[in-house]
Coordinates of C-alpha atoms in Angstrom, one line a residue:
M1 CA -82.8 62.0 22.0
N2 CA -81.6 65.5 22.7
S3 CA -78.3 65.7 20.8
G4 CA -76.8 68.4 23.2
F5 CA -77.5 66.3 26.2
F6 CA -76.1 63.2 24.5
I7 CA -72.9 65.0 23.6
R8 CA -72.5 66.5 27.1
R9 CA -72.7 63.1 28.7
L10 CA -70.3 61.6 26.1
I11 CA -67.8 64.3 26.9
V12 CA -68.0 63.6 30.6
A13 CA -67.5 59.9 30.1
M14 CA -64.6 60.4 27.7
S15 CA -63.0 63.1 29.9
F16 CA -63.2 60.8 32.9
T17 CA -61.5 58.0 31.0
L18 CA -58.7 60.3 29.8
A19 CA -58.2 61.8 33.2
I20 CA -57.9 58.3 34.8
C21 CA -55.2 57.4 32.4
A22 CA -53.3 60.7 33.1
A23 CA -53.8 60.4 36.9
H24 CA -52.4 56.9 37.3
G25 CA -48.9 58.2 38.1
V26 CA -48.5 59.6 41.6
D27 CA -45.4 60.9 43.4
K28 CA -43.1 58.0 43.8
N29 CA -40.9 60.0 46.2
S30 CA -43.6 60.4 48.9
D31 CA -43.9 58.0 51.7
D32 CA -46.5 57.0 54.3
R33 CA -45.1 59.5 56.8
V34 CA -45.1 63.2 56.2
S35 CA -43.7 65.8 58.7
G36 CA -44.9 65.3 62.2
D37 CA -46.4 62.1 63.6
F38 CA -49.1 61.5 61.0
R39 CA -49.5 58.0 59.6
F40 CA -51.7 57.0 56.7
V41 CA -52.4 53.5 58.1
E42 CA -55.4 53.6 60.4
A43 CA -55.6 57.4 60.3
S44 CA -58.9 58.9 61.7
I45 CA -60.7 62.0 60.8
N46 CA -59.3 63.7 63.9
D47 CA -55.8 62.6 62.9
V48 CA -56.2 64.2 59.5
H49 CA -57.6 67.4 60.8
R50 CA -54.9 67.8 63.4
A51 CA -52.1 67.2 60.8
L52 CA -53.7 69.7 58.4
Q53 CA -54.4 72.4 61.0
G54 CA -50.9 71.9 62.6
G55 CA -49.2 72.4 59.3
D56 CA -47.7 68.9 59.2
M57 CA -49.0 68.3 55.7
S58 CA -51.3 69.7 53.0
C59 CA -54.5 68.3 51.8
V60 CA -52.7 67.5 48.5
D61 CA -50.1 65.6 50.5
L62 CA -52.8 63.6 52.2
V63 CA -54.7 62.7 49.0
T64 CA -51.5 61.9 47.1
G65 CA -50.5 59.6 49.9
Y66 CA -53.7 57.6 49.8
L67 CA -53.6 57.5 46.0
R68 CA -50.1 56.0 46.2
R69 CA -51.3 53.4 48.7
I70 CA -54.0 52.4 46.2
E71 CA -51.6 52.2 43.3
Q72 CA -48.9 50.3 45.2
Y73 CA -51.2 47.8 46.9
D74 CA -54.7 47.3 45.4
Q75 CA -54.0 45.6 42.1
P76 CA -50.5 44.3 42.8
S77 CA -51.7 42.4 45.8
G78 CA -54.8 41.0 44.1
L79 CA -57.1 42.7 46.5
N80 CA -59.1 44.5 43.7
A81 CA -61.1 46.6 46.1
V82 CA -60.8 49.9 44.1
I83 CA -62.3 50.1 40.6
F84 CA -60.9 53.6 39.8
T85 CA -59.7 56.7 41.5
N86 CA -61.1 60.1 41.1
P87 CA -59.0 62.1 38.6
A88 CA -60.3 65.4 40.2
A89 CA -59.3 64.4 43.7
I90 CA -55.9 66.3 43.7
K91 CA -57.6 69.4 42.2
K92 CA -60.2 69.3 45.0
A93 CA -57.5 68.9 47.6
A94 CA -55.6 71.9 46.2
S95 CA -58.8 74.0 46.5
I96 CA -59.1 73.0 50.2
D97 CA -55.5 73.9 50.8
A98 CA -56.1 77.4 49.3
R99 CA -59.1 77.8 51.6
L100 CA -57.1 76.7 54.6
T101 CA -54.4 79.2 53.8
S102 CA -56.9 82.0 53.4
G103 CA -58.7 81.1 56.7
D104 CA -62.0 80.3 55.0
S105 CA -64.6 78.2 56.8
L106 CA -64.5 74.6 55.9
G107 CA -67.0 71.7 56.3
P108 CA -66.8 69.1 59.1
L109 CA -65.2 66.5 56.8
F110 CA -62.8 68.8 55.0
C111 CA -60.1 66.9 53.1
I112 CA -61.4 63.5 54.3
P113 CA -60.8 60.9 51.5
V114 CA -64.0 58.8 51.0
L115 CA -64.1 55.4 49.4
L116 CA -67.5 55.2 47.7
K117 CA -69.3 52.0 46.7
D118 CA -70.1 51.8 43.0
N119 CA -73.8 52.1 43.4
F120 CA -73.8 55.8 44.6
D121 CA -74.4 58.1 41.7
T122 CA -71.6 60.6 40.9
H123 CA -72.1 63.2 38.3
D124 CA -68.4 63.2 37.4
M125 CA -67.7 59.5 37.5
P126 CA -69.4 56.4 36.2
T127 CA -71.7 54.4 38.4
S128 CA -72.1 50.7 37.3
G129 CA -73.8 48.9 40.2
G130 CA -71.3 46.1 39.5
S131 CA -72.8 45.6 36.0
V132 CA -70.8 45.8 32.8
A133 CA -74.0 47.1 31.2
L134 CA -73.6 50.3 33.2
K135 CA -69.9 50.5 33.2
N136 CA -69.8 53.7 31.3
S137 CA -72.9 55.3 32.7
V138 CA -72.3 58.7 34.2
P139 CA -75.4 59.9 36.1
P140 CA -76.7 63.4 35.7
D141 CA -76.2 64.3 39.3
D142 CA -74.9 63.0 42.6
A143 CA -76.7 60.8 45.1
F144 CA -78.1 62.7 48.1
M145 CA -75.4 61.4 50.4
V146 CA -72.7 62.2 47.9
K147 CA -73.9 65.8 47.7
K148 CA -73.9 66.0 51.5
L149 CA -70.4 64.6 51.7
R150 CA -69.1 67.0 49.1
A151 CA -70.8 69.9 50.8
A152 CA -69.0 68.9 54.0
D153 CA -65.7 69.2 51.9
A154 CA -65.0 65.5 51.9
I155 CA -63.2 64.2 48.8
V156 CA -64.4 61.2 46.9
I157 CA -61.0 59.6 46.3
A158 CA -62.1 56.4 44.7
K159 CA -65.1 54.1 43.9
T160 CA -65.1 50.5 45.1
N161 CA -66.1 47.2 43.7
M162 CA -69.4 45.5 44.7
A163 CA -71.4 42.4 44.2
E164 CA -73.2 42.7 40.9
W165 CA -76.5 44.6 41.3
A166 CA -75.9 44.1 45.1
F167 CA -77.4 40.6 44.7
S168 CA -74.9 38.7 46.8
P169 CA -74.2 38.8 50.6
K170 CA -71.7 36.0 50.0
Q171 CA -69.0 37.5 47.9
T172 CA -68.0 40.7 46.0
V173 CA -67.9 39.7 42.3
S174 CA -69.0 42.1 39.5
S175 CA -69.1 41.7 35.7
S176 CA -67.7 45.2 35.5
Y177 CA -64.6 44.9 37.7
G178 CA -64.1 41.3 38.8
I179 CA -63.5 39.7 42.2
T180 CA -62.6 41.4 45.5
A181 CA -60.6 39.6 48.2
N182 CA -60.5 40.1 51.9
A183 CA -57.7 42.3 53.1
Y184 CA -57.0 40.1 56.1
A185 CA -56.7 36.9 54.0
L186 CA -56.6 37.2 50.2
N187 CA -58.0 33.7 49.8
R188 CA -61.1 34.7 51.8
V189 CA -64.2 36.6 50.8
P190 CA -65.0 40.1 52.2
A191 CA -68.7 39.2 52.0
G192 CA -71.0 41.2 49.8
S193 CA -72.2 43.4 48.5
S194 CA -70.0 46.2 49.9
G195 CA -66.9 44.1 50.0
G196 CA -64.9 46.6 48.0
T197 CA -65.5 49.4 50.4
A198 CA -64.8 47.1 53.3
S199 CA -61.4 45.8 52.1
A200 CA -60.3 49.2 50.8
T201 CA -61.2 50.9 54.1
A202 CA -59.5 48.1 56.2
A203 CA -56.4 48.5 54.0
S204 CA -56.3 52.3 54.6
F205 CA -56.8 53.3 51.0
G206 CA -58.9 56.2 52.4
V207 CA -60.1 57.4 55.7
V208 CA -63.8 56.4 55.6
G209 CA -66.0 54.2 53.4
M210 CA -69.6 54.3 52.3
G211 CA -71.7 51.2 51.6
T212 CA -75.3 50.0 51.3
D213 CA -77.2 47.4 53.1
T214 CA -80.4 45.6 51.9
G215 CA -80.0 42.6 54.1
N216 CA -76.3 42.4 55.1
S217 CA -74.1 44.5 52.9
I218 CA -72.8 47.1 55.3
R219 CA -72.7 45.0 58.5
G220 CA -71.6 41.7 56.9
P221 CA -68.5 43.1 55.1
S222 CA -67.7 45.4 58.1
S223 CA -67.6 42.4 60.4
H224 CA -65.3 40.4 58.0
L225 CA -62.9 43.4 57.8
A226 CA -62.9 44.5 61.5
L227 CA -64.8 47.7 60.8
F228 CA -67.7 49.5 62.4
G229 CA -70.8 49.6 60.2
I230 CA -74.3 50.9 60.7
R231 CA -77.6 50.1 59.2
S232 CA -79.8 52.9 60.4
T233 CA -83.6 53.0 61.0
M234 CA -85.6 52.8 57.9
G235 CA -86.5 56.4 57.1
L236 CA -83.7 58.2 58.9
T237 CA -81.4 58.3 55.8
S238 CA -81.9 58.9 52.1
R239 CA -81.3 56.4 49.3
D240 CA -81.9 58.9 46.5
G241 CA -79.3 58.3 43.7
V242 CA -78.3 54.9 45.0
I243 CA -78.8 52.0 42.5
P244 CA -81.6 50.0 44.2
L245 CA -82.1 46.4 45.1
A246 CA -85.3 46.7 47.1
F247 CA -86.4 50.3 47.8
D248 CA -88.1 49.6 51.1
R249 CA -85.2 47.7 52.5
D250 CA -82.2 49.5 51.1
I251 CA -80.1 51.6 53.5
A252 CA -76.9 53.5 52.8
G253 CA -74.3 54.5 55.4
P254 CA -70.7 54.6 56.7
M255 CA -68.2 51.8 57.1
T256 CA -65.2 53.0 59.2
R257 CA -62.2 52.0 61.2
T258 CA -63.6 53.7 64.3
V259 CA -67.0 54.4 65.8
E260 CA -66.2 58.1 66.2
D261 CA -65.5 58.5 62.5
A262 CA -68.8 56.8 61.6
A263 CA -70.7 59.2 64.0
K264 CA -69.0 62.2 62.3
V265 CA -70.0 60.9 58.8
F266 CA -73.5 60.1 60.1
N267 CA -73.9 63.7 61.3
V268 CA -73.5 64.8 57.6
I269 CA -75.6 62.2 55.8
A270 CA -78.6 61.6 58.0
G271 CA -81.9 63.4 57.7
F272 CA -84.9 64.2 55.5
D273 CA -84.7 64.2 51.7
A274 CA -87.7 65.3 49.7
A275 CA -86.5 63.0 46.9
D276 CA -86.9 59.9 49.1
R277 CA -90.5 59.5 50.4
L278 CA -89.6 57.0 53.1
T279 CA -87.6 59.7 54.9
E280 CA -91.0 61.2 55.8
L281 CA -91.0 58.5 58.5
G282 CA -87.9 59.9 60.1
K283 CA -88.7 63.6 60.0
G284 CA -87.7 65.2 63.3
R285 CA -86.1 62.0 64.6
R286 CA -82.4 62.5 63.8
E287 CA -80.2 63.8 66.6
A288 CA -78.4 67.1 66.4
D289 CA -74.9 65.6 66.9
Y290 CA -74.3 61.9 67.2
T291 CA -70.8 62.4 68.5
T292 CA -72.3 63.7 71.8
F293 CA -73.3 60.1 72.5
L294 CA -69.7 58.8 72.5
N295 CA -69.2 58.0 76.2
P296 CA -66.6 55.4 77.2
N297 CA -68.7 54.6 80.2
A298 CA -72.0 54.1 78.3
L299 CA -72.3 50.4 79.0
R300 CA -72.6 50.9 82.8
G301 CA -76.1 49.7 83.9
K302 CA -77.3 49.0 80.4
R303 CA -79.5 45.9 80.1
I304 CA -78.3 43.9 77.1
A305 CA -80.3 41.0 75.7
V306 CA -78.5 38.0 74.2
L307 CA -80.5 36.5 71.4
R308 CA -79.4 32.8 71.7
A309 CA -81.5 31.8 68.6
L310 CA -78.8 33.6 66.5
V311 CA -75.9 32.2 68.6
D312 CA -76.4 28.5 69.4
T313 CA -77.1 27.3 65.9
E314 CA -76.3 23.9 64.3
D315 CA -73.7 25.3 61.9
A316 CA -72.1 27.9 64.2
D317 CA -68.3 27.8 64.2
P318 CA -67.0 27.0 67.7
E319 CA -64.1 29.5 67.5
V320 CA -66.4 32.4 66.4
I321 CA -68.8 31.6 69.2
A322 CA -65.9 31.5 71.7
V323 CA -65.0 35.0 70.6
F324 CA -68.7 36.1 71.1
E325 CA -68.8 34.6 74.6
H326 CA -65.7 36.5 75.4
A327 CA -67.3 39.7 74.1
L328 CA -70.2 39.1 76.5
D329 CA -67.7 38.9 79.4
D330 CA -66.2 42.2 78.2
L331 CA -69.7 43.8 78.2
V332 CA -70.2 42.6 81.8
A333 CA -66.8 43.9 82.8
Q334 CA -67.8 47.4 81.6
G335 CA -70.9 47.3 83.8
A336 CA -73.6 45.9 81.5
V337 CA -76.3 43.6 82.8
L338 CA -76.9 40.6 80.5
V339 CA -80.4 39.2 80.0
D340 CA -79.4 35.8 78.8
P341 CA -81.2 34.0 77.2
F342 CA -83.6 36.4 75.5
A343 CA -86.3 35.5 73.0
V344 CA -88.2 37.5 70.4
R345 CA -91.9 36.7 70.4
N346 CA -93.0 34.7 67.3
L347 CA -89.4 34.7 66.0
D348 CA -89.7 31.5 64.1
E349 CA -92.9 32.5 62.4
H350 CA -91.4 35.8 61.3
L351 CA -88.3 34.2 60.0
E352 CA -90.5 32.0 57.8
G353 CA -92.7 34.9 56.8
D354 CA -93.0 36.1 53.2
Y355 CA -91.9 39.7 53.9
F356 CA -89.7 40.4 50.8
C357 CA -91.2 42.3 47.9
S358 CA -89.7 41.2 44.6
R359 CA -89.3 44.7 43.3
F360 CA -85.8 44.9 41.9
R361 CA -87.0 45.1 38.3
Y362 CA -89.5 47.9 39.1
D363 CA -87.1 49.8 41.3
M364 CA -84.4 49.6 38.5
H365 CA -87.0 51.0 36.1
V366 CA -87.4 54.0 38.3
Y367 CA -83.7 54.4 38.6
L368 CA -83.0 54.1 34.9
E369 CA -85.6 56.7 34.2
S370 CA -83.7 59.0 36.6
L371 CA -80.7 58.8 34.2
G372 CA -82.7 60.4 31.5
E373 CA -82.0 60.0 27.8
W374 CA -78.5 58.8 28.5
A375 CA -79.5 55.6 30.3
P376 CA -77.6 52.7 28.7
I377 CA -80.6 50.4 29.1
K378 CA -84.3 51.0 29.7
D379 CA -85.1 47.7 31.4
V380 CA -82.6 45.8 33.7
M381 CA -83.7 42.6 32.0
E382 CA -82.0 43.7 28.9
V383 CA -78.8 42.4 30.5
R384 CA -80.3 38.9 30.7
S385 CA -80.9 39.0 26.9
S386 CA -77.5 40.4 26.1
G387 CA -75.6 38.1 28.4
E388 CA -73.9 41.0 30.1
Y389 CA -73.8 39.5 33.6
S390 CA -71.8 37.2 35.8
P391 CA -73.0 33.6 35.7
Y392 CA -73.7 33.4 39.4
I393 CA -76.5 36.0 39.2
E394 CA -78.4 34.3 36.4
G395 CA -81.0 32.7 38.7
R396 CA -81.6 36.0 40.4
L397 CA -82.2 37.7 37.1
D398 CA -84.6 35.0 36.0
Y399 CA -86.5 35.3 39.3
F400 CA -86.9 39.1 39.2
G401 CA -87.7 39.0 35.5
K402 CA -91.0 37.3 36.3
Y403 CA -92.3 40.6 37.7
P404 CA -93.4 43.5 35.6
R405 CA -91.1 46.4 34.9
N406 CA -93.5 49.3 35.4
I407 CA -96.0 48.3 38.1
P408 CA -95.3 49.2 41.7
P409 CA -95.3 46.1 44.0
A410 CA -98.2 47.5 46.0
K411 CA -100.4 47.4 42.8
L412 CA -99.6 43.8 41.9
D413 CA -102.1 41.0 42.3
P414 CA -101.6 40.0 45.0
P415 CA -100.1 43.3 46.3
C416 CA -96.9 43.6 48.2
P417 CA -97.2 46.7 50.3
E418 CA -94.2 48.9 51.2
F419 CA -92.7 48.7 54.6
P420 CA -94.9 51.2 56.4
N421 CA -98.0 49.4 55.2
H422 CA -96.7 45.8 55.2
P423 CA -98.7 43.8 57.8
G424 CA -96.1 41.1 58.3
R425 CA -93.2 43.5 58.6
Q426 CA -95.0 45.7 61.0
A427 CA -96.1 42.7 63.1
Y428 CA -92.4 41.6 63.3
L429 CA -91.3 45.1 64.3
E430 CA -94.0 45.2 67.0
D431 CA -93.0 41.8 68.4
V432 CA -89.3 42.7 68.6
V433 CA -90.0 46.0 70.4
A434 CA -92.6 44.4 72.7
S435 CA -90.2 41.6 73.6
M436 CA -87.5 44.2 74.4
D437 CA -90.0 46.2 76.5
A438 CA -91.2 43.1 78.4
A439 CA -87.6 42.2 79.3
Q440 CA -86.7 45.8 80.0
V441 CA -83.6 45.7 77.8
D442 CA -81.9 48.5 76.0
V443 CA -80.5 46.5 73.0
I444 CA -80.1 43.0 71.6
V445 CA -76.7 41.5 70.8
Y446 CA -75.6 38.5 68.7
P447 CA -72.7 37.6 66.4
T448 CA -72.8 39.4 63.1
W449 CA -71.6 36.1 61.6
T450 CA -71.4 32.8 63.4
N451 CA -68.8 31.6 60.9
P452 CA -65.5 33.0 59.6
P453 CA -65.2 34.5 56.1
A454 CA -65.6 31.8 53.5
R455 CA -62.8 30.8 51.1
L456 CA -63.0 32.6 47.8
A457 CA -62.9 29.3 45.9
N458 CA -65.9 28.1 47.9
A459 CA -67.8 31.3 48.5
I460 CA -71.2 29.8 47.8
E461 CA -70.8 26.5 49.6
E462 CA -69.2 28.0 52.7
Y463 CA -71.8 30.8 53.1
L464 CA -72.9 30.2 56.7
G465 CA -74.0 32.1 59.7
D466 CA -75.2 35.4 58.2
N467 CA -77.2 36.9 61.1
S468 CA -77.5 40.4 59.5
Q469 CA -80.4 39.2 57.3
L470 CA -82.7 38.1 60.1
L471 CA -83.9 41.0 62.2
A472 CA -83.1 44.5 61.0
P473 CA -84.0 44.5 57.3
A474 CA -87.6 43.2 57.7
T475 CA -88.3 45.3 60.8
G476 CA -86.6 48.5 59.8
L477 CA -84.7 48.6 63.1
P478 CA -81.2 50.0 63.4
A479 CA -78.2 47.8 64.0
V480 CA -74.5 48.2 64.1
T481 CA -71.5 45.9 64.0
V482 CA -68.3 46.5 65.9
P483 CA -65.1 44.4 65.9
M484 CA -65.2 41.8 68.7
G485 CA -62.0 39.9 68.0
Y486 CA -60.5 37.3 65.6
S487 CA -60.8 33.6 65.0
H488 CA -58.8 31.0 63.0
G489 CA -55.5 32.8 63.2
G490 CA -56.6 36.3 62.4
L491 CA -60.0 36.4 60.7
P492 CA -62.1 39.2 62.0
A493 CA -65.5 38.7 63.8
G494 CA -68.1 41.3 64.6
L495 CA -70.5 41.9 67.5
Q496 CA -74.0 43.1 66.3
I497 CA -76.0 45.5 68.4
L498 CA -79.7 46.1 67.5
G499 CA -81.9 48.8 69.0
R500 CA -85.3 50.3 69.0
P501 CA -86.4 52.6 66.2
Y502 CA -84.3 55.8 66.0
S503 CA -81.9 54.7 68.8
E504 CA -78.8 55.3 66.7
G505 CA -77.4 57.6 69.4
L506 CA -77.6 54.7 71.9
L507 CA -76.1 52.3 69.4
F508 CA -73.2 54.7 68.8
S509 CA -72.6 55.1 72.5
L510 CA -72.6 51.4 73.4
A511 CA -70.4 50.4 70.4
Y512 CA -68.0 53.2 71.3
A513 CA -67.7 52.1 74.9
Y514 CA -67.1 48.5 73.8
E515 CA -64.6 49.6 71.2
Q516 CA -62.6 51.8 73.6
A517 CA -62.6 49.1 76.3
T518 CA -61.4 46.3 74.0
K519 CA -59.5 47.9 71.2
H520 CA -59.9 44.8 69.0
R521 CA -59.2 46.5 65.6
R522 CA -55.8 46.0 64.1
P523 CA -54.8 46.7 60.5
P524 CA -54.3 43.8 58.0
K525 CA -50.7 42.9 57.8
G526 CA -50.4 42.9 54.0
F527 CA -50.8 46.7 53.6
P528 CA -48.2 48.4 55.8
A529 CA -46.9 51.9 55.7
I530 CA -45.0 52.7 52.5
E531 CA -41.4 53.6 53.4

């Protein structure tokens, strides 16, 4: 091992730990209202920029306020959404203040505090993927999306807890940082695996969040926390520098309190990346500006398919379905035309299809190699031998451990081709789009979950109604979730909207129109303004 490289990474890790200890104290005299009308709770990107440009506060004021919210609420409440704050956040904020004062040009997300899931590489902070085995692993560089966010002058204010190795859509439990609760009900799950980002964003510990989604993990937690979340078309966004679960299913993207904020973030992060070969699929397909699609009247005349196969299920919760039926009425009230019922050709056969490549061990091999000589482990199965994992993932480790570390799935016997060459997945995609074309519909809708968030104590047993797994991941199609109301006395529910390939602009527009017409989102009661 190169001794200079080893020492450099050790210094980074030690400096980070010392800085965290020094940064834990924030100004106790600040409150959740600075001069003017700015409020930290539910603040949007536009709110922040108006306050900064109007002189109501500084970027340091803003970041300090969110750090104080994290300190006052996260651990004391038992939420446990944030695993650590960025000790350099205040310094970055001060540099933005200096540039504002001097009139320098700033990026489109200047001074926006970002809550970052713990599987995005950061060159100045550890990235554990929810595993204690990587708890002190500081990657050599930032993930592609993190680079883009920082280039846009956003500030990574904190990293958030996640389900270990992103294995679980059911709950957010890691061996590195423990259990995360749902900000709307601390005895309920936030789903997984991006539950830390979801609860932290819902509780206004930052302005926007970033998560990842292999089967559910942006849309499921967003639904459970009354957020907007987007899983984009496979190939439109890069996953470089994101700890993988399944390379040809993984997607990364924003989780936000408003559709507009997500569109602003998406403008920054979407597009081709030479380090992610699947983004070749999306070359030339991103829109110049996704905020131009935000039209409050966008639902007028749109034909919307209701996929009853994902609504009228045996285990569907009646209260959640009642919320969904009301959402359909709201769509009609805004001028949409429902095609109800709607069916996807060969849906049952596709849902039973063997379309998942068991590639986690191989993809982790590639990721660990990207860490270079400083990688804490060389094979993810070392954690199985060492016992460094949460008990609930043991079966998954054993399953993935049956596959070789260094052979790509496409070269196995039998082979498992990647998404662009996978016959089953491509047939599924073709059937969904052909069914939409035949019915002349613009999008498909269904409940993101047909059940409320499970109780933490019964997270496995009460895992029911996860619709996010069923269409978008296998087909590579884009899908968003937007708050559609509440059930069981205040538990959030989400409306999922799925579109054709690269129809993100349309999805943003329809979600925005629905959001503006219904205004369902409200903040969780347990995290009010600090007076």
